[in-house]
């Protein structure tokens, strides 16, 4: 059998040994680094969420890969990032009893320019792995100021709450909902999304993210 294409390590980009025939997405050195440096071993706190967790620290090569995933059309990195989130949901499945997987919306302009919502790409394989429905529930209001330009926590919270709206005809009444996001930074946007999902009827809302920005 000839080699049809070469896979590269998601984190450092070196070509992977195709001889092994496996579907590894990381080289051995990066796999080790994920275990020792990048894996997040504690829950994160999102105000108003019933539970929240992130798979990796948003730093080093994880940060670089995430940026490529979001901005440089490396959509297939969703396979690796979602695979990092999967075990967390598996661990909480009996406790959270999710009815629905949803995801953080991105603005129309971004979606149009990029062609995909990275959080949706993460959410779909996670939902599929557990046989759960995956649906959009929120949308982003056009022309809201960037979160990063808001100065303090209160301003970020207010801005985040204004930026999100529920989608019409979203029925999540009494459901346990898991919201998938790519990166949690301050948690203001995730918290606003949680509140909104609760306002439109969700019984419980959990947040799972691929990465979490370490706080200095
Ligand atoms: Zn590597």
mmCIF file of C-alpha atoms and ligand atoms in Angstrom:
data_model
loop_
_atom_site.group_PDB
_atom_site.id
_atom_site.type_symbol
_atom_site.label_atom_id
_atom_site.label_comp_id
_atom_site.label_asym_id
_atom_site.label_seq_id
_atom_site.Cartn_x
_atom_site.Cartn_y
_atom_site.Cartn_z
ATOM 1 C CA UNK A 1 0.000 0.000 0.000
ATOM 2 C CA UNK A 2 1.390 3.394 -0.924
ATOM 3 C CA UNK A 3 1.168 6.316 1.361
ATOM 4 C CA UNK A 4 -1.702 8.456 0.202
ATOM 5 C CA UNK A 5 -0.946 11.516 2.266
ATOM 6 C CA UNK A 6 1.287 12.532 5.102
ATOM 7 C CA UNK A 7 -0.153 13.470 8.430
ATOM 8 C CA UNK A 8 1.498 16.130 10.498
ATOM 9 C CA UNK A 9 1.556 16.583 14.245
ATOM 10 C CA UNK A 10 -1.282 18.953 15.181
ATOM 11 C CA UNK A 11 0.903 20.738 17.711
ATOM 12 C CA UNK A 12 4.391 21.008 16.186
ATOM 13 C CA UNK A 13 3.705 20.247 12.542
ATOM 14 C CA UNK A 14 6.375 17.573 11.978
ATOM 15 C CA UNK A 15 5.345 14.795 9.579
ATOM 16 C CA UNK A 16 4.111 11.719 11.401
ATOM 17 C CA UNK A 17 5.349 8.250 10.683
ATOM 18 C CA UNK A 18 2.727 6.838 8.355
ATOM 19 C CA UNK A 19 4.224 3.365 8.735
ATOM 20 C CA UNK A 20 2.540 2.789 12.067
ATOM 21 C CA UNK A 21 -0.800 2.750 10.266
ATOM 22 C CA UNK A 22 -2.507 4.382 13.189
ATOM 23 C CA UNK A 23 -4.383 7.633 13.149
ATOM 24 C CA UNK A 24 -2.147 9.419 15.596
ATOM 25 C CA UNK A 25 -2.449 13.182 15.402
ATOM 26 C CA UNK A 26 0.509 14.004 17.633
ATOM 27 C CA UNK A 27 4.197 13.120 17.594
ATOM 28 C CA UNK A 28 5.508 11.313 20.674
ATOM 29 C CA UNK A 29 7.168 14.431 22.089
ATOM 30 C CA UNK A 30 4.004 16.535 21.838
ATOM 31 C CA UNK A 31 1.874 13.719 23.257
ATOM 32 C CA UNK A 32 4.200 13.686 26.256
ATOM 33 C CA UNK A 33 4.027 17.454 26.538
ATOM 34 C CA UNK A 34 0.226 17.361 26.511
ATOM 35 C CA UNK A 35 0.317 14.942 29.437
ATOM 36 C CA UNK A 36 2.863 16.858 31.466
ATOM 37 C CA UNK A 37 2.273 20.497 30.558
ATOM 38 C CA UNK A 38 -0.999 21.207 28.814
ATOM 39 C CA UNK A 39 -3.606 18.955 30.394
ATOM 40 C CA UNK A 40 -5.897 20.783 32.800
ATOM 41 C CA UNK A 41 -6.539 18.734 35.892
ATOM 42 C CA UNK A 42 -8.995 20.917 37.749
ATOM 43 C CA UNK A 43 -12.531 22.123 37.034
ATOM 44 C CA UNK A 44 -12.970 25.740 35.995
ATOM 45 C CA UNK A 45 -15.475 28.153 37.396
ATOM 46 C CA UNK A 46 -18.102 29.737 35.159
ATOM 47 C CA UNK A 47 -20.581 31.860 37.108
ATOM 48 C CA UNK A 48 -24.101 30.375 36.963
ATOM 49 C CA UNK A 49 -23.032 27.151 35.229
ATOM 50 C CA UNK A 50 -23.884 23.879 36.955
ATOM 51 C CA UNK A 51 -20.456 22.614 36.035
ATOM 52 C CA UNK A 52 -17.587 23.589 33.771
ATOM 53 C CA UNK A 53 -14.335 22.101 32.564
ATOM 54 C CA UNK A 54 -11.674 22.664 29.946
ATOM 55 C CA UNK A 55 -9.316 20.119 28.441
ATOM 56 C CA UNK A 56 -6.088 22.072 27.951
ATOM 57 C CA UNK A 57 -4.237 25.196 28.935
ATOM 58 C CA UNK A 58 -4.305 27.800 26.195
ATOM 59 C CA UNK A 59 -0.576 28.277 25.937
ATOM 60 C CA UNK A 60 2.483 27.200 23.925
ATOM 61 C CA UNK A 61 1.843 24.904 20.980
ATOM 62 C CA UNK A 62 -1.783 24.337 22.050
ATOM 63 C CA UNK A 63 -2.385 28.058 21.627
ATOM 64 C CA UNK A 64 -0.697 28.027 18.228
ATOM 65 C CA UNK A 65 -2.726 25.037 17.036
ATOM 66 C CA UNK A 66 -5.940 26.632 18.300
ATOM 67 C CA UNK A 67 -5.202 29.800 16.353
ATOM 68 C CA UNK A 68 -4.592 27.765 13.201
ATOM 69 C CA UNK A 69 -7.834 25.888 13.845
ATOM 70 C CA UNK A 70 -9.749 29.148 14.202
ATOM 71 C CA UNK A 71 -8.090 31.436 11.713
ATOM 72 C CA UNK A 72 -6.111 29.387 9.194
ATOM 73 C CA UNK A 73 -8.680 26.909 7.968
ATOM 74 C CA UNK A 74 -7.292 23.921 9.869
ATOM 75 C CA UNK A 75 -10.836 22.664 10.366
ATOM 76 C CA UNK A 76 -9.575 19.091 10.711
ATOM 77 C CA UNK A 77 -7.933 20.075 14.020
ATOM 78 C CA UNK A 78 -11.465 19.824 15.405
ATOM 79 C CA UNK A 79 -10.875 16.054 15.494
ATOM 80 C CA UNK A 80 -8.004 16.436 17.906
ATOM 81 C CA UNK A 81 -9.478 19.189 20.065
ATOM 82 C CA UNK A 82 -12.839 17.457 20.389
ATOM 83 C CA UNK A 83 -11.065 14.220 21.291
ATOM 84 C CA UNK A 84 -9.525 16.106 24.232
ATOM 85 C CA UNK A 85 -12.978 17.160 25.454
ATOM 86 C CA UNK A 86 -14.644 13.745 24.998
ATOM 87 C CA UNK A 87 -13.220 12.044 28.101
ATOM 88 C CA UNK A 88 -14.377 14.934 30.289
ATOM 89 C CA UNK A 89 -17.968 14.520 29.158
ATOM 90 C CA UNK A 90 -17.676 10.743 29.486
ATOM 91 C CA UNK A 91 -16.581 11.214 33.086
ATOM 92 C CA UNK A 92 -19.559 13.461 33.900
ATOM 93 C CA UNK A 93 -22.204 11.702 31.814
ATOM 94 C CA UNK A 94 -24.002 9.950 34.684
ATOM 95 C CA UNK A 95 -24.020 13.114 36.707
ATOM 96 C CA UNK A 96 -24.935 15.697 34.078
ATOM 97 C CA UNK A 97 -27.408 13.562 32.057
ATOM 98 C CA UNK A 98 -27.160 15.843 29.007
ATOM 99 C CA UNK A 99 -30.140 16.018 26.634
ATOM 100 C CA UNK A 100 -28.518 18.333 24.143
ATOM 101 C CA UNK A 101 -25.131 19.602 22.997
ATOM 102 C CA UNK A 102 -25.005 23.209 21.854
ATOM 103 C CA UNK A 103 -22.186 25.603 21.050
ATOM 104 C CA UNK A 104 -21.079 29.186 21.378
ATOM 105 C CA UNK A 105 -22.168 31.210 18.350
ATOM 106 C CA UNK A 106 -19.828 33.445 16.399
ATOM 107 C CA UNK A 107 -20.817 36.649 14.636
ATOM 108 C CA UNK A 108 -22.244 36.570 11.152
ATOM 109 C CA UNK A 109 -19.315 38.511 9.704
ATOM 110 C CA UNK A 110 -16.804 36.047 11.187
ATOM 111 C CA UNK A 111 -18.840 33.088 10.046
ATOM 112 C CA UNK A 112 -19.076 34.509 6.555
ATOM 113 C CA UNK A 113 -15.357 35.270 6.358
ATOM 114 C CA UNK A 114 -14.160 32.055 7.994
ATOM 115 C CA UNK A 115 -16.788 29.749 6.601
ATOM 116 C CA UNK A 116 -17.174 27.782 9.835
ATOM 117 C CA UNK A 117 -17.822 28.145 13.524
ATOM 118 C CA UNK A 118 -15.005 26.385 15.351
ATOM 119 C CA UNK A 119 -17.182 25.687 18.407
ATOM 120 C CA UNK A 120 -19.746 23.957 16.194
ATOM 121 C CA UNK A 121 -16.975 21.827 14.655
ATOM 122 C CA UNK A 122 -15.968 20.773 18.177
ATOM 123 C CA UNK A 123 -19.530 20.131 19.311
ATOM 124 C CA UNK A 124 -20.622 17.855 16.467
ATOM 125 C CA UNK A 125 -18.244 14.918 17.019
ATOM 126 C CA UNK A 126 -18.785 15.162 20.784
ATOM 127 C CA UNK A 127 -22.562 14.944 20.347
ATOM 128 C CA UNK A 128 -22.160 12.121 17.825
ATOM 129 C CA UNK A 129 -19.934 10.131 20.180
ATOM 130 C CA UNK A 130 -22.675 10.083 22.801
ATOM 131 C CA UNK A 131 -25.648 9.851 20.441
ATOM 132 C CA UNK A 132 -26.884 13.270 21.532
ATOM 133 C CA UNK A 133 -28.524 15.928 19.380
ATOM 134 C CA UNK A 134 -26.350 18.930 18.520
ATOM 135 C CA UNK A 135 -28.149 22.176 17.853
ATOM 136 C CA UNK A 136 -27.519 25.905 17.689
ATOM 137 C CA UNK A 137 -29.460 27.687 20.418
ATOM 138 C CA UNK A 138 -27.895 31.137 20.511
ATOM 139 C CA UNK A 139 -26.800 33.754 18.058
ATOM 140 C CA UNK A 140 -24.517 36.704 18.273
ATOM 141 C CA UNK A 141 -25.891 40.166 17.863
ATOM 142 C CA UNK A 142 -24.248 42.104 15.051
ATOM 143 C CA UNK A 143 -21.933 44.986 15.852
ATOM 144 C CA UNK A 144 -21.119 44.384 19.477
ATOM 145 C CA UNK A 145 -17.770 45.696 20.704
ATOM 146 C CA UNK A 146 -14.969 43.166 21.073
ATOM 147 C CA UNK A 147 -14.811 41.573 24.512
ATOM 148 C CA UNK A 148 -11.076 42.277 24.718
ATOM 149 C CA UNK A 149 -11.637 46.027 24.514
ATOM 150 C CA UNK A 150 -13.786 46.052 27.680
ATOM 151 C CA UNK A 151 -11.822 47.200 30.663
ATOM 152 C CA UNK A 152 -13.149 45.501 33.764
ATOM 153 C CA UNK A 153 -15.143 42.428 34.711
ATOM 154 C CA UNK A 154 -18.429 44.306 35.061
ATOM 155 C CA UNK A 155 -18.043 45.908 31.638
ATOM 156 C CA UNK A 156 -17.143 42.540 30.074
ATOM 157 C CA UNK A 157 -20.148 40.906 31.708
ATOM 158 C CA UNK A 158 -22.479 43.596 30.456
ATOM 159 C CA UNK A 159 -20.994 43.524 26.980
ATOM 160 C CA UNK A 160 -21.187 39.714 26.802
ATOM 161 C CA UNK A 161 -24.817 39.701 27.905
ATOM 162 C CA UNK A 162 -25.714 42.245 25.249
ATOM 163 C CA UNK A 163 -23.874 40.333 22.529
ATOM 164 C CA UNK A 164 -25.936 37.129 22.704
ATOM 165 C CA UNK A 165 -29.519 36.373 21.781
ATOM 166 C CA UNK A 166 -31.525 33.155 21.793
ATOM 167 C CA UNK A 167 -32.360 31.682 18.403
ATOM 168 C CA UNK A 168 -36.025 31.703 17.514
ATOM 169 C CA UNK A 169 -37.904 28.440 18.151
ATOM 170 C CA UNK A 170 -35.279 27.041 20.483
ATOM 171 C CA UNK A 171 -36.945 24.483 22.711
ATOM 172 C CA UNK A 172 -34.715 23.549 25.598
ATOM 173 C CA UNK A 173 -37.434 23.522 28.240
ATOM 174 C CA UNK A 174 -36.307 21.469 31.263
ATOM 175 C CA UNK A 175 -33.344 20.102 29.367
ATOM 176 C CA UNK A 176 -29.818 19.504 30.553
ATOM 177 C CA UNK A 177 -27.645 21.377 28.097
ATOM 178 C CA UNK A 178 -23.891 21.179 27.486
ATOM 179 C CA UNK A 179 -22.443 24.290 25.870
ATOM 180 C CA UNK A 180 -19.232 23.753 23.899
ATOM 181 C CA UNK A 181 -16.773 26.604 23.511
ATOM 182 C CA UNK A 182 -13.284 26.795 22.051
ATOM 183 C CA UNK A 183 -11.467 28.935 24.585
ATOM 184 C CA UNK A 184 -12.492 30.230 27.996
ATOM 185 C CA UNK A 185 -10.638 33.398 28.898
ATOM 186 C CA UNK A 186 -12.442 35.426 31.536
ATOM 187 C CA UNK A 187 -15.581 33.274 31.410
ATOM 188 C CA UNK A 188 -17.787 36.360 30.913
ATOM 189 C CA UNK A 189 -19.111 35.252 27.520
ATOM 190 C CA UNK A 190 -19.685 31.665 28.662
ATOM 191 C CA UNK A 191 -21.458 32.907 31.767
ATOM 192 C CA UNK A 192 -23.716 35.174 29.712
ATOM 193 C CA UNK A 193 -24.547 32.229 27.440
ATOM 194 C CA UNK A 194 -25.356 30.048 30.453
ATOM 195 C CA UNK A 195 -27.710 32.690 31.864
ATOM 196 C CA UNK A 196 -29.463 33.062 28.532
ATOM 197 C CA UNK A 197 -29.932 29.299 28.132
ATOM 198 C CA UNK A 198 -31.405 29.188 31.599
ATOM 199 C CA UNK A 199 -33.679 32.161 30.814
ATOM 200 C CA UNK A 200 -35.126 30.276 27.859
ATOM 201 C CA UNK A 201 -35.852 27.214 29.927
ATOM 202 C CA UNK A 202 -32.800 24.976 30.349
ATOM 203 C CA UNK A 203 -32.937 23.066 33.634
ATOM 204 C CA UNK A 204 -29.174 22.735 33.874
ATOM 205 C CA UNK A 205 -26.321 24.170 31.839
ATOM 206 C CA UNK A 206 -22.753 22.854 31.727
ATOM 207 C CA UNK A 207 -19.804 24.327 29.868
ATOM 208 C CA UNK A 208 -17.025 22.364 28.186
ATOM 209 C CA UNK A 209 -14.144 24.071 26.426
ATOM 210 C CA UNK A 210 -11.132 22.863 24.526
ATOM 211 C CA UNK A 211 -8.821 25.366 26.168
ATOM 212 C CA UNK A 212 -8.566 27.663 29.143
ATOM 213 C CA UNK A 213 -6.379 30.740 29.419
ATOM 214 C CA UNK A 214 -4.200 30.359 32.494
ATOM 215 C CA UNK A 215 -4.625 33.272 34.878
ATOM 216 C CA UNK A 216 -1.457 34.944 35.997
HETATM 217 ZN ZN1 LIG B 1 4.604 17.258 17.669
#
